[in-house]
Coordinates of C-alpha atoms and ligand atoms in Angstrom, one line a residue:
X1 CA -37.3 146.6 -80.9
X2 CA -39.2 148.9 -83.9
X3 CA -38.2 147.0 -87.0
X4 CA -39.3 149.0 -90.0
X5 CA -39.1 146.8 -93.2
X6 CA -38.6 148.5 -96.8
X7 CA -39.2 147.1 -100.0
X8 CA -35.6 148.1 -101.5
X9 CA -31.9 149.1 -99.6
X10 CA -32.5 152.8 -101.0
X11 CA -35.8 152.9 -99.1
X12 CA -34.3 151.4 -96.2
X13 CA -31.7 153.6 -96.5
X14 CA -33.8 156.6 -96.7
X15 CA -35.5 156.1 -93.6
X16 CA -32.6 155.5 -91.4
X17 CA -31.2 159.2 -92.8
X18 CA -34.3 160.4 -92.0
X19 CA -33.9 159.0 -88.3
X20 CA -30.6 160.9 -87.8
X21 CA -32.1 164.1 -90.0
X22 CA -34.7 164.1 -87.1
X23 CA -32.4 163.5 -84.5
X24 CA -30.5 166.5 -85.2
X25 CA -32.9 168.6 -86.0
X26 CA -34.6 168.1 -82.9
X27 CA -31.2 168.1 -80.8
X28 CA -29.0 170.4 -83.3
X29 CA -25.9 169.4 -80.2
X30 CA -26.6 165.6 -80.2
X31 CA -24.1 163.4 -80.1
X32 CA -24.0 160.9 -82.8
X33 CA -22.3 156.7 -82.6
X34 CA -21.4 156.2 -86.1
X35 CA -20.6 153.3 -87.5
X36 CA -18.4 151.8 -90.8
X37 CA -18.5 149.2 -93.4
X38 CA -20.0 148.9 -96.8
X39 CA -23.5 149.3 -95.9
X40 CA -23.2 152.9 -94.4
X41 CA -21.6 154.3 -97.6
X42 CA -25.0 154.8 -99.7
X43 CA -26.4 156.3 -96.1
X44 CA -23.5 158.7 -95.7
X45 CA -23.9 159.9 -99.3
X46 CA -27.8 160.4 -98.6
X47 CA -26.8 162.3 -95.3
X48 CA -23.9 164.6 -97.1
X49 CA -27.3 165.3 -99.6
X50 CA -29.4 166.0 -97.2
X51 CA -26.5 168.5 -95.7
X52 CA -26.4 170.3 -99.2
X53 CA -30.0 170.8 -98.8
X54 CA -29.8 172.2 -95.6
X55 CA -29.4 170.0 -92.9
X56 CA -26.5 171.2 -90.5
X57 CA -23.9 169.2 -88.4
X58 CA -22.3 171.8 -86.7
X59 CA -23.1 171.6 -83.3
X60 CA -22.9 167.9 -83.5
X61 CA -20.3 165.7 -81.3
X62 CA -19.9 162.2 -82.8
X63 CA -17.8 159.2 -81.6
X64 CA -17.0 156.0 -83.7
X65 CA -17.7 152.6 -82.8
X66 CA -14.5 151.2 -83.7
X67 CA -11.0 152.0 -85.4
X68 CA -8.1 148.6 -86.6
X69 CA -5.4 148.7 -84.1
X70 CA -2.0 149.4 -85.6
X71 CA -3.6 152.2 -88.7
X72 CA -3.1 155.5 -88.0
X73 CA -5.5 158.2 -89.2
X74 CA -3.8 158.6 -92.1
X75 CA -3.6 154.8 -93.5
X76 CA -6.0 154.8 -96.4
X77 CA -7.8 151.5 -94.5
X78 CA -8.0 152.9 -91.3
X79 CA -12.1 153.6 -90.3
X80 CA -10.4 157.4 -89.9
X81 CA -10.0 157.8 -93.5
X82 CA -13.0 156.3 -94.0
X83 CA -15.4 158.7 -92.0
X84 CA -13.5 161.6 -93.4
X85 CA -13.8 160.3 -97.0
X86 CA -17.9 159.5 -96.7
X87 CA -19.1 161.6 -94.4
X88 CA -16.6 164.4 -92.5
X89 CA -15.1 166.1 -95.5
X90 CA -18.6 166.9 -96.9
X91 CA -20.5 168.0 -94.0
X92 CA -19.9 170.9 -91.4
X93 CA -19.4 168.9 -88.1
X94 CA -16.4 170.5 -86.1
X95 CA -13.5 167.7 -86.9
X96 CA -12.2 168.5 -83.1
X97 CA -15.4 166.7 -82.0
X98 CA -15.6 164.2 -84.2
X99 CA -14.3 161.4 -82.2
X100 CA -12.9 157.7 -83.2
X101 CA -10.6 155.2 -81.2
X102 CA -6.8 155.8 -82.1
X103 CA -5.5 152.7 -83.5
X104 CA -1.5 153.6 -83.8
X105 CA -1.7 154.8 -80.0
X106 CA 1.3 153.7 -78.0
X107 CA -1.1 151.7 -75.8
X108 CA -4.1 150.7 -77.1
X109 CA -5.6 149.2 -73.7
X110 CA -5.2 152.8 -72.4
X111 CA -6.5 154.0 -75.5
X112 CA -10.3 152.3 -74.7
X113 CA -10.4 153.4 -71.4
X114 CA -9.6 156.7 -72.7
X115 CA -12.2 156.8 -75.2
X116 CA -14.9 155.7 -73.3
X117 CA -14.2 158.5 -70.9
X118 CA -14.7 160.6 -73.6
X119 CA -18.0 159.4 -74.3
X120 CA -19.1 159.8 -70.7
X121 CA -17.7 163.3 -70.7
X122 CA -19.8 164.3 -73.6
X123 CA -23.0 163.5 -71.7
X124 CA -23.4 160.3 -73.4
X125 CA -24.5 159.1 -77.2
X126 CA -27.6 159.8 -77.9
X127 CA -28.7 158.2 -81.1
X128 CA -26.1 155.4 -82.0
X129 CA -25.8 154.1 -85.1
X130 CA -24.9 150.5 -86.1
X131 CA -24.1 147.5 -89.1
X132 CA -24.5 143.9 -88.5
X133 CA -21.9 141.6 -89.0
X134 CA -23.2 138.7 -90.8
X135 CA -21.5 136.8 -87.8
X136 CA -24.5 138.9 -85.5
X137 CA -21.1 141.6 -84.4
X138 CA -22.0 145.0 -84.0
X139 CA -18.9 147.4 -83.6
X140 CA -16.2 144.6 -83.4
X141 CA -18.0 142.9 -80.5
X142 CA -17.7 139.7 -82.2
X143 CA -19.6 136.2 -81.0
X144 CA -19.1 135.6 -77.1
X145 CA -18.3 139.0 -76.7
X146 CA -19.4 139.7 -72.9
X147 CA -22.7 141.6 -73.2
X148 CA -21.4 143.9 -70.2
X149 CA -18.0 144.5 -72.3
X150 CA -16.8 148.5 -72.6
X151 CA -14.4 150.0 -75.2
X152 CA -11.5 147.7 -75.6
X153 CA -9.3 145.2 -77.6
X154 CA -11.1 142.3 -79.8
X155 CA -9.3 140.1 -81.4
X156 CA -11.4 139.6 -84.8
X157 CA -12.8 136.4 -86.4
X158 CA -11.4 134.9 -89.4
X159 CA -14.9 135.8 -91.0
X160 CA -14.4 139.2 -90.0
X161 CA -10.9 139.4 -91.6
X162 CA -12.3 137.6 -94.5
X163 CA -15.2 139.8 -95.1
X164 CA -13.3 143.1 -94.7
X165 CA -10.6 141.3 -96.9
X166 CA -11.8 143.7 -100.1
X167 CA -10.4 146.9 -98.3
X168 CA -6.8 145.5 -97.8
X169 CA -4.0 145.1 -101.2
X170 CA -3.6 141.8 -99.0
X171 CA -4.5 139.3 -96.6
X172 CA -1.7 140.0 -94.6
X173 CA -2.6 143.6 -94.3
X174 CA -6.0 142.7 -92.9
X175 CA -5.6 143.8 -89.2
X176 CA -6.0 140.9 -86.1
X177 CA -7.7 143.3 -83.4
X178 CA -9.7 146.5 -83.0
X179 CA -10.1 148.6 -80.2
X180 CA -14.4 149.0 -80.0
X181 CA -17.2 150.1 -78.1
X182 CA -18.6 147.6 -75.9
X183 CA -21.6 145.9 -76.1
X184 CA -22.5 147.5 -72.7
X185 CA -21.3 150.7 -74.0
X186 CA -23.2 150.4 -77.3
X187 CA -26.3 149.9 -74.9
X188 CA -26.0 152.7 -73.0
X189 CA -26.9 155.0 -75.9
X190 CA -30.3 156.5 -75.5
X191 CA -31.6 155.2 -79.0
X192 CA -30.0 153.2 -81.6
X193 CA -30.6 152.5 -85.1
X194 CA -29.3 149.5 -86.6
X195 CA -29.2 149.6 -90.8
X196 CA -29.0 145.9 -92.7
X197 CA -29.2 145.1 -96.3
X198 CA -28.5 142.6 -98.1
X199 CA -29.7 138.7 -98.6
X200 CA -25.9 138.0 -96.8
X201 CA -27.2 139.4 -93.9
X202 CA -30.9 137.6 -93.4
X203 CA -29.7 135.2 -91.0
X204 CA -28.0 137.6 -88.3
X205 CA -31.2 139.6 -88.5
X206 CA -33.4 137.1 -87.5
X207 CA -31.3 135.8 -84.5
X208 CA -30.5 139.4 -83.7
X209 CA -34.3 140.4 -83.6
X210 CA -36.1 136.7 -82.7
X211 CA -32.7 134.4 -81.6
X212 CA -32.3 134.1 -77.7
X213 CA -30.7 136.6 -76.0
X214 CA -27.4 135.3 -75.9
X215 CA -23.4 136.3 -76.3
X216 CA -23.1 133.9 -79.8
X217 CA -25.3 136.9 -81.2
X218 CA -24.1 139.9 -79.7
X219 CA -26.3 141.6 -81.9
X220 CA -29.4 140.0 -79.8
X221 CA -28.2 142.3 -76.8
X222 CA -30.3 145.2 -78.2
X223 CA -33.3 143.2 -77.3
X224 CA -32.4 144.6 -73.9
X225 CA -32.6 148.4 -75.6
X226 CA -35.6 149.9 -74.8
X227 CA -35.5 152.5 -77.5
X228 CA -33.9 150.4 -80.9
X229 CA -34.8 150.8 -84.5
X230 CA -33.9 148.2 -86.6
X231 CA -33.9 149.3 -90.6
X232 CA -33.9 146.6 -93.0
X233 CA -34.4 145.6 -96.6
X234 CA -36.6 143.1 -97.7
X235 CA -33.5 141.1 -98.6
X236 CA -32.3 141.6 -95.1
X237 CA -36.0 141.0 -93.0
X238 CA -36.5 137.2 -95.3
X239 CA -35.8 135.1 -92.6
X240 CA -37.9 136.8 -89.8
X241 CA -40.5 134.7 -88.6
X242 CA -43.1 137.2 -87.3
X243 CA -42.2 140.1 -90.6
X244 CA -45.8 139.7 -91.8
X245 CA -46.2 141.2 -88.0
X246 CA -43.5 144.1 -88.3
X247 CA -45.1 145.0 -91.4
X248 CA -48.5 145.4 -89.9
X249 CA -47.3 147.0 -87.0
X250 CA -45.2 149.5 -89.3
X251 CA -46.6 150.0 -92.7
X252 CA -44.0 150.5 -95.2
X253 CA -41.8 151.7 -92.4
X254 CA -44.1 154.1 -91.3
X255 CA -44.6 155.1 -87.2
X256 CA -47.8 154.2 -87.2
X257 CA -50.2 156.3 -85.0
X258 CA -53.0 154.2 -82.8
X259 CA -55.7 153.7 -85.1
Ligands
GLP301 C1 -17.4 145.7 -89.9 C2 -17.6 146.9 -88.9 C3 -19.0 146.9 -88.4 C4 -19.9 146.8 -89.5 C5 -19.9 145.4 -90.1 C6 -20.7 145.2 -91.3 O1 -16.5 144.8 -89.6 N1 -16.7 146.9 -87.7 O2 -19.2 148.2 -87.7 O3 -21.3 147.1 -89.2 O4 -18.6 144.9 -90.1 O5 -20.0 145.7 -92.4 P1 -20.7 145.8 -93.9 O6 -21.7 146.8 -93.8 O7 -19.6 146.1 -94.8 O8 -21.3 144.4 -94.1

């Protein structure tokens, strides 16, 4: 794992556009994981700024990690209005390949296996993006998640309800299960880049990055990954044991070059 620690979110933030920037600018076809939730907002508003200066989706393929079973694409919590709202409707990607699990579909157990067809079909993900639960989830893959799990149904944690609460007029609104990525799935990428900010997520850092490889975390599965970068804040690295370490091994979040 590369973990790259930034002295404030916007830095943090910064870097992991530049990550993607690169990724498409070196593969102008890649194919993009993308990923939800409060902390991707700021990044999607630096990427659709980086697109009015120039940078260009339009050969890209994306899929989503995860979309609330029972929302269709139009519900205004579904992770469909979402992408369009922070990302699609302000960049050039081609909406026909701009993938996400459909949540209303008849049968949503079909649904996974369909979608993670599609991923194969597309050659694969090349640079997936991800948020940390605070819980250690990534996608919806919450604690005791298989690590060898594909795209399917989860049934979501109280926490997870609770924390995703905000988005919902109320609790009751709050879906019970997703249809996500697995964490197998998620691993099969060829890089990923996992973004976390935020004091409330300190502890899922450190056992994702330095916890024992184990299910409780299924964050800690990318410790398997031979090609993750983990962005954080300085909020978000505090309870890492060996930081002083990252740091010196990465600069300000630099790649540093064998000196
Ligand atoms: C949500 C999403 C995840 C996201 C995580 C953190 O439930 N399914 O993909 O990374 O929780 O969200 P936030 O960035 O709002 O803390």
């Amino acid at each position: 794992m590369k973990v790259l620690i930034l002295d404030t979110a916007e830095a943090a933030i910064s870097r992991a556009a530049g990550i993607i920037a690169q990724t498409i600018t070196q593969k102008p076809r890649a194919v993009l994981g993308l990923a939800t939730g409060g902390t991707m907002l700021p990044l999607y508003a630096r990427l659709c700024q980086l697109h009015a200066e120039g940078l260009r989706f339009a050969g890209v393929t994306s899929f989503n990690l995860d979309e609330y079973v029972g929302l269709g694409a139009d519900h205004p919590c579904s992770y469909h209005r979402y992408m369009r709202a922070a990302l699609f409707d302000h960049i050039d990607i081609d909406r026909a390949r701009a993938h996400l699990p459909k949540g209303d579909a008849r049968d949503v157990h079909c649904e996974a296996i369909r979608y993670e067809g599609r991923i194969a079909e597309a050659g694969g993900i090349d640079l997936q993006l991800l948020g940390l639960g605070s819980n250690g989830h990534i996608g919806f893959n919450e604690p005791t998640s298989s690590l060898g799990s594909r795209t399917r149904v989860k049934t979501l944690t109280e926490s997870t309800r609770q924390a995703n609460r905000i988005y919902f007029e109320r609790e009751a609104d709050v879906p019970r299960f997703a249809i996500t990525m697995g964490v197998a799935t998620i691993l099969e990428a060829r890089a990923c880049l996992l973004l976390a900010t935020g004091p409330a997520k300190a502890q899922a850092v450190a056992a994702m990055v330095e916890g024992a490889l184990s299910a409780i975390c299924p964050a800690s599965a990318l410790q398997q990954h031979p090609a993750t970068t983990v962005v954080l804040d300085r909020a978000a690295a505090r309870d890492l044991r060996l930081g002083a370490y990252y740091e010196h091994v990465h600069p300000e979040g630099q790649d540093r070059v064998l000196a």
